[in-house]
PDB file of C-alpha atoms in Angstrom:
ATOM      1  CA  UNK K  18       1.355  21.169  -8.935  1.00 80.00           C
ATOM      2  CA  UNK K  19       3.091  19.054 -11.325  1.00 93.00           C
ATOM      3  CA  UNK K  20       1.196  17.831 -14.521  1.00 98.00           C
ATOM      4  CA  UNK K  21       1.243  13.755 -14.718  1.00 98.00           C
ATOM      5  CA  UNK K  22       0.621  11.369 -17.072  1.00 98.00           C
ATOM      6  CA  UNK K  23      -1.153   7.980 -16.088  1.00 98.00           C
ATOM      7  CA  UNK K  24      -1.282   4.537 -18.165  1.00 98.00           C
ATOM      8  CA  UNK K  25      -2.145   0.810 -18.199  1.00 98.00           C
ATOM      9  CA  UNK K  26       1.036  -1.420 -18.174  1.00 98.00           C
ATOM     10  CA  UNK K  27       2.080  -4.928 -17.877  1.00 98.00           C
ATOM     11  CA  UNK K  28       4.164  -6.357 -15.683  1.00 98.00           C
ATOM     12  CA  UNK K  29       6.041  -9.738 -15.792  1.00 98.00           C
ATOM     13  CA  UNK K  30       6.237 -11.641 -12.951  1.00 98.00           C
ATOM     14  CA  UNK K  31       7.528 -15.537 -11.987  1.00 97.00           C
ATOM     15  CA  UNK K  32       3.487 -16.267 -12.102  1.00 97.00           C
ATOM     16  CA  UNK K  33       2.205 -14.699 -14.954  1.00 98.00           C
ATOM     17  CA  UNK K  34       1.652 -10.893 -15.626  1.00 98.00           C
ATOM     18  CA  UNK K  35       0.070  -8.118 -13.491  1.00 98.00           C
ATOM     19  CA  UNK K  36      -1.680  -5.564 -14.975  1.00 98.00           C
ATOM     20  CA  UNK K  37      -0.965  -1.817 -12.747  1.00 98.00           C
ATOM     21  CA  UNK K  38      -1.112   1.355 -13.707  1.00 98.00           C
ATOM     22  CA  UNK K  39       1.586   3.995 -13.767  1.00 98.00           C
ATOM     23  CA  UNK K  40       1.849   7.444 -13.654  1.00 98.00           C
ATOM     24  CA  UNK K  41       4.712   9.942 -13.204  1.00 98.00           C
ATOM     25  CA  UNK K  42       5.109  13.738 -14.243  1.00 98.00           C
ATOM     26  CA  UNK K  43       4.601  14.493 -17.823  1.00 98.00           C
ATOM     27  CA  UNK K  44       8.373  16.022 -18.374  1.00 97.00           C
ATOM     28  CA  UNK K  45       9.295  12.197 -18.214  1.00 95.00           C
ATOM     29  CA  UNK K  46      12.695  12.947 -16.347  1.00 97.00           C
ATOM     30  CA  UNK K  47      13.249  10.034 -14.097  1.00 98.00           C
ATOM     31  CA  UNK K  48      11.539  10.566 -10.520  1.00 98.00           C
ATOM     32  CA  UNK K  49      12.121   8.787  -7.191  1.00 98.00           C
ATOM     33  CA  UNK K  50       9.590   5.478  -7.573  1.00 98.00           C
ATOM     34  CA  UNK K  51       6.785   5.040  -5.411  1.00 99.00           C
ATOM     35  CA  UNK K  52       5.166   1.586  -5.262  1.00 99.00           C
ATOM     36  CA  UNK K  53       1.063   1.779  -3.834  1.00 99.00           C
ATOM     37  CA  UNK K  54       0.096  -1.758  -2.973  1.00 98.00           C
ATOM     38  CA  UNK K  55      -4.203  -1.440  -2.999  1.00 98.00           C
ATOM     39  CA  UNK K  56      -6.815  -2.323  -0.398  1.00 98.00           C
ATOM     40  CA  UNK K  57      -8.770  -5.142  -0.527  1.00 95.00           C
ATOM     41  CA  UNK K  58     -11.613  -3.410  -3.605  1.00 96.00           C
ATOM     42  CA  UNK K  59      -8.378  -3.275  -5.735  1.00 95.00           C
ATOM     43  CA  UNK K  60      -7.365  -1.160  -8.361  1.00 96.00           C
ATOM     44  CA  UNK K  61     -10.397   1.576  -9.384  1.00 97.00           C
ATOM     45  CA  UNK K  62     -10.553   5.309  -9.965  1.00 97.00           C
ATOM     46  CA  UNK K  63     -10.469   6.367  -6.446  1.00 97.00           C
ATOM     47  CA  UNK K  64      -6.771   4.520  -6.149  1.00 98.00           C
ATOM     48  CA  UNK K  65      -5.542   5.917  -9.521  1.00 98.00           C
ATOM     49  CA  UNK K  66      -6.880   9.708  -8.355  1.00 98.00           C
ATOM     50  CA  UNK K  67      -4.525   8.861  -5.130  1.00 98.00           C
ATOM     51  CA  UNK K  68      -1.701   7.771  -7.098  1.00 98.00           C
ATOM     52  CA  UNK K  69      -1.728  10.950  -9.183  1.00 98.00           C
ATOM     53  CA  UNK K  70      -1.561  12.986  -6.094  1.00 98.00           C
ATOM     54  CA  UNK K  71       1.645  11.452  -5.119  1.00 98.00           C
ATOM     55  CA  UNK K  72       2.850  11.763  -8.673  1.00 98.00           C
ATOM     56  CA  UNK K  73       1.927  15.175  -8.476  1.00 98.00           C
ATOM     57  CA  UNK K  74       4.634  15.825  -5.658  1.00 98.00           C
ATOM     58  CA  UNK K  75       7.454  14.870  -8.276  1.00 98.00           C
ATOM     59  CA  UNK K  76       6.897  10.865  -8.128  1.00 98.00           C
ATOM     60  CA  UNK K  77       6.737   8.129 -10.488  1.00 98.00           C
ATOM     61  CA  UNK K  78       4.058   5.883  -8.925  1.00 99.00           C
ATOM     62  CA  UNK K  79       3.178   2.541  -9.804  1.00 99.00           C
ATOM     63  CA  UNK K  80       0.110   0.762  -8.352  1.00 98.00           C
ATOM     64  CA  UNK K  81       0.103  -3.270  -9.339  1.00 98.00           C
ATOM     65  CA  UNK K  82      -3.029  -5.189  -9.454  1.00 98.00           C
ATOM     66  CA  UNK K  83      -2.047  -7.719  -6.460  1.00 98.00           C
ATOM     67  CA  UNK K  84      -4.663 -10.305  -7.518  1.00 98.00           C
ATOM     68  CA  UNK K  85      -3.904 -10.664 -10.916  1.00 98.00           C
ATOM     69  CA  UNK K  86      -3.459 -14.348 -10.582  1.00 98.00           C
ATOM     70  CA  UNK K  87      -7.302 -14.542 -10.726  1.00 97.00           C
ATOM     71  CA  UNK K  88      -7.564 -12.429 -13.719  1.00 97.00           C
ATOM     72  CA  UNK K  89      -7.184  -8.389 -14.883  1.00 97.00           C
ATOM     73  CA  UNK K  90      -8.866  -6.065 -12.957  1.00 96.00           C
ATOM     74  CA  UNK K  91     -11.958  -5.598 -12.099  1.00 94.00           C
ATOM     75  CA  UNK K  92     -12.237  -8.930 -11.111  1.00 95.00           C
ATOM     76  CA  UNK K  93     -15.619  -7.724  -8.758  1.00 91.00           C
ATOM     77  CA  UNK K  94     -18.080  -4.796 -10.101  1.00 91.00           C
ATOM     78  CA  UNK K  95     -18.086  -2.216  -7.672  1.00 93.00           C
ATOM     79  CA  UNK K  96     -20.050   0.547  -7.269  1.00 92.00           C
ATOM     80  CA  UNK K  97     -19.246   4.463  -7.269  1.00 94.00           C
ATOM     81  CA  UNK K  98     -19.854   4.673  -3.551  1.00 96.00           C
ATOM     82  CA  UNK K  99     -18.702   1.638  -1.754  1.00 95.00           C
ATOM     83  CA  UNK K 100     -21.049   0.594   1.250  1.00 94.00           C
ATOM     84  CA  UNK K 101     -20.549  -3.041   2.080  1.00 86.00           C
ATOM     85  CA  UNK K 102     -23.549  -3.069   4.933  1.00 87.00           C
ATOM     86  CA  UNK K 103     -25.202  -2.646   1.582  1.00 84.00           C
ATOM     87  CA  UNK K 104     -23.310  -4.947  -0.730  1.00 85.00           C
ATOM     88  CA  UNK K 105     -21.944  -8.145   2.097  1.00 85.00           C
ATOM     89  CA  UNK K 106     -21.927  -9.798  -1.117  1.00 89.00           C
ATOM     90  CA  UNK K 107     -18.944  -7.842  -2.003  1.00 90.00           C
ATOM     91  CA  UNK K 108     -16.481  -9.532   0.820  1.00 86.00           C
ATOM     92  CA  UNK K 109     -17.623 -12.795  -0.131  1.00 90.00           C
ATOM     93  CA  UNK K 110     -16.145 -12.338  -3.488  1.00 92.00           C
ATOM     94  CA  UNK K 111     -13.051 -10.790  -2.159  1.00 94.00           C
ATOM     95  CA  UNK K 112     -12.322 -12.928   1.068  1.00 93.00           C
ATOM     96  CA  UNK K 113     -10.800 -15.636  -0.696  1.00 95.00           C
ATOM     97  CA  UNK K 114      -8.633 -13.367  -3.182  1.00 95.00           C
ATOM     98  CA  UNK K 115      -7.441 -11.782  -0.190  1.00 95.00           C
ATOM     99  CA  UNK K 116      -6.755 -15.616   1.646  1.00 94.00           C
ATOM    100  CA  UNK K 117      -5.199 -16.397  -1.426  1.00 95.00           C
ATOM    101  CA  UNK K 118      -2.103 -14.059  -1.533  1.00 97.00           C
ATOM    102  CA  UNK K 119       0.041 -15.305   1.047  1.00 97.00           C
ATOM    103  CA  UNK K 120       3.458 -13.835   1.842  1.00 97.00           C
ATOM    104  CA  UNK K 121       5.425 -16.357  -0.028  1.00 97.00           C
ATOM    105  CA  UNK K 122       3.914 -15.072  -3.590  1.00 98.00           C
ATOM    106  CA  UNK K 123       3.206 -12.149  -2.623  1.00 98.00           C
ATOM    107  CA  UNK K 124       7.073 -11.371  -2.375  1.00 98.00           C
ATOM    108  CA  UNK K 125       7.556 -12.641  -5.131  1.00 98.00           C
ATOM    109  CA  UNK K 126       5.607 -10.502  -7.013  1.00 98.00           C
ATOM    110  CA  UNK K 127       7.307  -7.636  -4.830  1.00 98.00           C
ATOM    111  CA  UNK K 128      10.492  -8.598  -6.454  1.00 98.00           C
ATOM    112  CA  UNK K 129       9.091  -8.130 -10.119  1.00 98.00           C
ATOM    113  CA  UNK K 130       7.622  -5.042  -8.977  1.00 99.00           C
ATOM    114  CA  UNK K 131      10.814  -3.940  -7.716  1.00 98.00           C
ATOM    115  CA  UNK K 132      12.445  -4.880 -10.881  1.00 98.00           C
ATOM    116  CA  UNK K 133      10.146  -3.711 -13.559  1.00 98.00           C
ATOM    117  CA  UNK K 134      10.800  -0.172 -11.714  1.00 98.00           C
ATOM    118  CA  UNK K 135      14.312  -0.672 -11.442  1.00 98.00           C
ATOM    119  CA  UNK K 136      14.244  -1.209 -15.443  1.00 98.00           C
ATOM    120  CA  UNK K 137      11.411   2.123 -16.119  1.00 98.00           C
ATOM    121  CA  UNK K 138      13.619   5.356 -17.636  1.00 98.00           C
ATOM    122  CA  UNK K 139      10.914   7.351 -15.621  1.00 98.00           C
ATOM    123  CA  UNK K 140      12.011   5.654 -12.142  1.00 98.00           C
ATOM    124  CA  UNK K 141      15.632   7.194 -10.810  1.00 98.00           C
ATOM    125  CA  UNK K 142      18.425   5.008  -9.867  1.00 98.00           C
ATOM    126  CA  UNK K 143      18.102   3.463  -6.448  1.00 97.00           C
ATOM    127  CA  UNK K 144      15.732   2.430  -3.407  1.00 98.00           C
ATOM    128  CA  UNK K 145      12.336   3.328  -3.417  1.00 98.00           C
ATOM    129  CA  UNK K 146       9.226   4.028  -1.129  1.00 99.00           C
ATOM    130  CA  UNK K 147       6.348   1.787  -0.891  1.00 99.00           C
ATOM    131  CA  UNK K 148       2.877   2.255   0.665  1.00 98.00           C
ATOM    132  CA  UNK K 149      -0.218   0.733   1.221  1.00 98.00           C
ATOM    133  CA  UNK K 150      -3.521   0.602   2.566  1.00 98.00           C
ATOM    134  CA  UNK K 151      -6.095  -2.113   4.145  1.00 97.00           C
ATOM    135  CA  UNK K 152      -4.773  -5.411   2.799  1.00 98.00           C
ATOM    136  CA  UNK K 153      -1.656  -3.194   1.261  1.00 98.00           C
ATOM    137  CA  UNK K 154       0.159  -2.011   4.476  1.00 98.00           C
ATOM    138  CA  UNK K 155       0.658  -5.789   5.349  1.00 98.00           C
ATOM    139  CA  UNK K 156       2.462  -6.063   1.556  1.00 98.00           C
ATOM    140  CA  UNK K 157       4.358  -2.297   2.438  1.00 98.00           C
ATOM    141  CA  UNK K 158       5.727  -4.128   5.786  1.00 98.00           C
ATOM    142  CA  UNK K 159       6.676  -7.146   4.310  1.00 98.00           C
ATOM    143  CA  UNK K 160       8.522  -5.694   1.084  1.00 98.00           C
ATOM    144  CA  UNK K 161      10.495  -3.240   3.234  1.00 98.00           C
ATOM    145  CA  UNK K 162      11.594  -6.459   5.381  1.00 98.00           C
ATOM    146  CA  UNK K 163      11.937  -8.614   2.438  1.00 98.00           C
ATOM    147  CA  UNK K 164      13.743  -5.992  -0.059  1.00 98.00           C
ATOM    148  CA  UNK K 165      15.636  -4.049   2.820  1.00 98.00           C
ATOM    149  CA  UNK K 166      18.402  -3.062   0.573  1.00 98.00           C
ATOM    150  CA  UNK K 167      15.552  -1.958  -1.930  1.00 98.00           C
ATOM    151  CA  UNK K 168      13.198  -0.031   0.009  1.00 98.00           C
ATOM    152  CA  UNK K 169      14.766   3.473   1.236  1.00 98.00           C
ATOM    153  CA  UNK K 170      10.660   3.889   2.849  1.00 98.00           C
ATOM    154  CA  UNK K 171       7.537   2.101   3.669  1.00 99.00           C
ATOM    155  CA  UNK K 172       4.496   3.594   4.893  1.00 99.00           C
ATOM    156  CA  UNK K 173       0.807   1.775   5.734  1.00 98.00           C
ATOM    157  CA  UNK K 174      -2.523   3.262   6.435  1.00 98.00           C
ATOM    158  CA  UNK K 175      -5.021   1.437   8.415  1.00 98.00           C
ATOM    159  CA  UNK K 176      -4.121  -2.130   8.223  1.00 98.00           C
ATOM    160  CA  UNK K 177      -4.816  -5.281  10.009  1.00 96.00           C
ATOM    161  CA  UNK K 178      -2.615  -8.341  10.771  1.00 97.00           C
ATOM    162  CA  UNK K 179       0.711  -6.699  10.973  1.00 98.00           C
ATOM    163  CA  UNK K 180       1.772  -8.370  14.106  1.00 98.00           C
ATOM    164  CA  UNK K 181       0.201 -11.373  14.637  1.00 97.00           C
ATOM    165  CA  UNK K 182       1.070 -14.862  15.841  1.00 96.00           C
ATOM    166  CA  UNK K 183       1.648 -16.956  12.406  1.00 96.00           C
ATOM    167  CA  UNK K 184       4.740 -17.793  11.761  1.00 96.00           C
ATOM    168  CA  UNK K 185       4.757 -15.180   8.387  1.00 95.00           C
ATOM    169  CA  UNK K 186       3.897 -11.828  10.556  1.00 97.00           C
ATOM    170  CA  UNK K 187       5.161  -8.528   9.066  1.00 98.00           C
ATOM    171  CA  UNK K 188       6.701  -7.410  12.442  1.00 98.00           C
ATOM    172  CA  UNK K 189       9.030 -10.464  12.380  1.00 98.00           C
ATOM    173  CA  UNK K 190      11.415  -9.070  10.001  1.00 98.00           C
ATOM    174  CA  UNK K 191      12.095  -6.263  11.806  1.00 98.00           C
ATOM    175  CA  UNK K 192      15.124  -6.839  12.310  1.00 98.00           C
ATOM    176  CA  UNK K 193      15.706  -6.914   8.868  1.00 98.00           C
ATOM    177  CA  UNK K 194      14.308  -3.450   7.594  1.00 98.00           C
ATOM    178  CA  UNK K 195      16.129  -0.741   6.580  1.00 98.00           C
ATOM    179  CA  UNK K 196      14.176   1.941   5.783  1.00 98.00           C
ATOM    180  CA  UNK K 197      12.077   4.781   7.724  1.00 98.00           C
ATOM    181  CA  UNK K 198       9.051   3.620   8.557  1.00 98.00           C
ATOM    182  CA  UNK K 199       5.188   5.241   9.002  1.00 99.00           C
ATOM    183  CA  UNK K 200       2.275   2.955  10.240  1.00 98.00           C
ATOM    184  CA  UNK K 201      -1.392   4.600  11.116  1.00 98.00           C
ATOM    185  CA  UNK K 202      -3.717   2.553  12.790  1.00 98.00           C
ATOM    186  CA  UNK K 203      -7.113   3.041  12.969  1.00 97.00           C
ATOM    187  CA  UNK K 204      -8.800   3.357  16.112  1.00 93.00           C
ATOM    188  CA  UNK K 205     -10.330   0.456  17.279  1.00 85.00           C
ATOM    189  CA  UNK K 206      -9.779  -1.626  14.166  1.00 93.00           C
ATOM    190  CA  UNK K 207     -10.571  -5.485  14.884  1.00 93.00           C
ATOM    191  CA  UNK K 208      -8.032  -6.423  12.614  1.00 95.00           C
ATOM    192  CA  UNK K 209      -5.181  -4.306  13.950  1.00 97.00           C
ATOM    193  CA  UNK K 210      -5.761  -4.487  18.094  1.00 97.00           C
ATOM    194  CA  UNK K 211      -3.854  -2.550  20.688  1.00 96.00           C
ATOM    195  CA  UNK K 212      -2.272  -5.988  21.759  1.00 97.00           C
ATOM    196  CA  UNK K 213      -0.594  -6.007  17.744  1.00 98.00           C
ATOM    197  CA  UNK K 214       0.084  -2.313  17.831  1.00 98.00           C
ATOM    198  CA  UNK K 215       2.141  -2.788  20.839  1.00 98.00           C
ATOM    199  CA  UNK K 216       3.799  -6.171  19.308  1.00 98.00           C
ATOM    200  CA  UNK K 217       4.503  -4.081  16.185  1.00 98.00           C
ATOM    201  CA  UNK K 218       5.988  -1.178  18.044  1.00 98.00           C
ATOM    202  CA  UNK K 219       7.989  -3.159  20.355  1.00 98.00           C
ATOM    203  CA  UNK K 220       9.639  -5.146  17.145  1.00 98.00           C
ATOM    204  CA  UNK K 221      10.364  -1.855  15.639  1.00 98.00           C
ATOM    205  CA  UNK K 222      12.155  -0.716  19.017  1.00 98.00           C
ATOM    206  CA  UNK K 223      14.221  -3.482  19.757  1.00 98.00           C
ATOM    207  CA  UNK K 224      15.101  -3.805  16.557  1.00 98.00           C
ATOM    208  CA  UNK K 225      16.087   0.049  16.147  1.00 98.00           C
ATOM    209  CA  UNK K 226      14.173   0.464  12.790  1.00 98.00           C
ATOM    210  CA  UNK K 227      13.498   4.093  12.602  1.00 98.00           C
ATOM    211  CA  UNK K 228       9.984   4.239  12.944  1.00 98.00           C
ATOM    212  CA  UNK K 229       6.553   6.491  13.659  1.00 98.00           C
ATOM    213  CA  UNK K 230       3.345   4.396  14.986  1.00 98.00           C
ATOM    214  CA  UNK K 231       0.755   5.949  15.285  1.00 98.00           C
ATOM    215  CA  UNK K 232      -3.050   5.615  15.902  1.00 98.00           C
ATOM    216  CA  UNK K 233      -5.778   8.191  14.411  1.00 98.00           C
ATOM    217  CA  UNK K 234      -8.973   8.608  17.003  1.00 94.00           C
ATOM    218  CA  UNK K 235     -12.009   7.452  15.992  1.00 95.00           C
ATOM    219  CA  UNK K 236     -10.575   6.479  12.896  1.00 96.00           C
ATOM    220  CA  UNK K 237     -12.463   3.743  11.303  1.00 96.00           C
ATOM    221  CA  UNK K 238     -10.946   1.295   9.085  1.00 95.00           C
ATOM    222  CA  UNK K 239     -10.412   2.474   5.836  1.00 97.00           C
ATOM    223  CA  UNK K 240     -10.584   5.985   6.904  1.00 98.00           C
ATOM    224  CA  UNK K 241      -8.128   6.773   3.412  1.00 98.00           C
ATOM    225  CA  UNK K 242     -10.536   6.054   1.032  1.00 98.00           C
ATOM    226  CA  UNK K 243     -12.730   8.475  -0.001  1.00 97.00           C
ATOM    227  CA  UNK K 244     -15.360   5.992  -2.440  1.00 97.00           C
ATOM    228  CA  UNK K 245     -16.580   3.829   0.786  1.00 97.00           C
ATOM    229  CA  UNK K 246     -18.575   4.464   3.332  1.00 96.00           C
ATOM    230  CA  UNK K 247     -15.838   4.184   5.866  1.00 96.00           C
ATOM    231  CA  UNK K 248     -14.042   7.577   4.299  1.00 97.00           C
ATOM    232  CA  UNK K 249     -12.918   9.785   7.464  1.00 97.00           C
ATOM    233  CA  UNK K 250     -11.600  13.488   5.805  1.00 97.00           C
ATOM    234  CA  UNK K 251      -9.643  14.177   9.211  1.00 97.00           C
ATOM    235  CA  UNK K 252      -7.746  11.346   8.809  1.00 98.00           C
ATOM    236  CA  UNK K 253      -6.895  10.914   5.437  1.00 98.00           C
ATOM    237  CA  UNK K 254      -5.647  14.608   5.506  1.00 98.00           C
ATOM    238  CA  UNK K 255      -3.738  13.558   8.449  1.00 98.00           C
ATOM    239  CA  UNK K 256      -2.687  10.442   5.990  1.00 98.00           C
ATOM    240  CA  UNK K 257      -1.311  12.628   3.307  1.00 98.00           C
ATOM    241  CA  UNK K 258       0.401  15.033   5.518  1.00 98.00           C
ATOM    242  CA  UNK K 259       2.484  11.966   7.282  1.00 98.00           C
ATOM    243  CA  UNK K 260       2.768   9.882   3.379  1.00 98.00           C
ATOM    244  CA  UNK K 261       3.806  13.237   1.921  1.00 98.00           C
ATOM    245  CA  UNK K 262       6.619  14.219   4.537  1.00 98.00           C
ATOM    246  CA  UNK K 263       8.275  10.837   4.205  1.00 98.00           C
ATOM    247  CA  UNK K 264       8.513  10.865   0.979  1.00 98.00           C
ATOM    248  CA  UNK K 265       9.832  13.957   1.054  1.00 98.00           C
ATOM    249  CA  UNK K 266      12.400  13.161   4.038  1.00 97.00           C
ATOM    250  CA  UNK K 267      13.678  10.063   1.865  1.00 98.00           C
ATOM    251  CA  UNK K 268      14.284  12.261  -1.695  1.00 98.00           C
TER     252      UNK K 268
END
């Protein structure tokens, strides 16, 4: 296992700056760049621990604080264990971040995510991978399809609204994407149906994206994330299996 080295940085973008936090092996050589987009509780220990682990492999990882318009992280207290049956009050202080980052800025900020990497002496010369979870495999879709000459691989764990019927859905730049791609839905997740599963994989298909879909039983949403109640250990084990193997298909 390779020793890494993690740290607070800032990162300019067209709307202000967005505080992440990157980490890469300790030798400082320049490593293939991974970016992590978050879930909707945002940048805390538990994501930081998971961005190690992929720096661990032989990454540089960076992990941007998506709703830094509103302010540096934390911009909600959480708790260690994450339960929202016993904190609702938690979603009503997220729900409108999450509203608030449409694709539009959102790629934006891709694009100074993209570059601040580009410019990093510990990220190597060329495309890189990008992966998210909840919220964050809706920003992995869209950056592969938005930065397709930029984005070698995309992965997402248990998101929602990937293939939907606004105008701005993920699957509809298919067509565009370049990369491999590796999508894991959770089972009977209201926010990612079979009816969008099938739209998504049916985009992919036609549009001959290389691509693995696939859906984890009895899965809950958020099964990834090991500081909330809705932590599954078959699944994320499955997760880092699949995250690790592309990764290490596309380097």
């Amino acid at each position: 296992m390779t020793a890494v080295q993690g740290n607070a940085v800032d990162i300019p973008t067209e709307d202000g700056t967005a505080d992440a936090y990157l980490v890469h092996p300790v030798d400082g050589r320049p490593r293939p760049a991974v970016l992590v987009y978050q879930d909707a509780f945002g940048p805390r220990p538990h994501l930081w621990s998971m961005a190690d682990r992929i720096a661990e492999a032989g990454y540089t990882v960076l992990v941007p604080h998506v709703f830094y318009r509103h302010g540096r992280a934390p911009l909600v207290e959480l708790p260690d264990f994450i339960d929202p049956s016993v904190r609702p009050d938690l979603f009503e202080k997220l729900g409108p971040l999450i509203q608030s980052l449409t694709s539009e800025p959102a790629m934006r900020d891709a694009g100074a995510y993209l570059n601040w990497l580009a410019d990093s002496p510990f990220a190597a010369d060329g495309p890189v991978a990008v992966t998210g979870y909840c919220m964050g495999a809706r920003l992995s879709l869209l950056t592969a399809g938005t930065y397709p000459d930029r984005v070698a691989a995309a992965a997402g764990f248990h998101g929602g609204w990937l293939a939907t019927d606004a105008p701005d859905s993920p699957h509809l730049l298919a067509e565009r994407i370049t990369a491999e791609l590796y999508f894991a839905h959770a089972d009977g997740d209201s926010g990612m149906p079979e009816e969008q599963m099938r739209r998504l994989e049916d985009a992919l298909t036609a549009a001959g994206v290389r691509h693995r879909c696939e859906v984890y039983p009895q899965a809950p949403h958020g099964f990834t994330q090991a500081d909330t109640a809705a932590y599954q250990k078959e699944g994320d084990e499955r997760h880092w299996t699949a995250l690790l193997d592309l990764l290490d298909r596309t380097f």
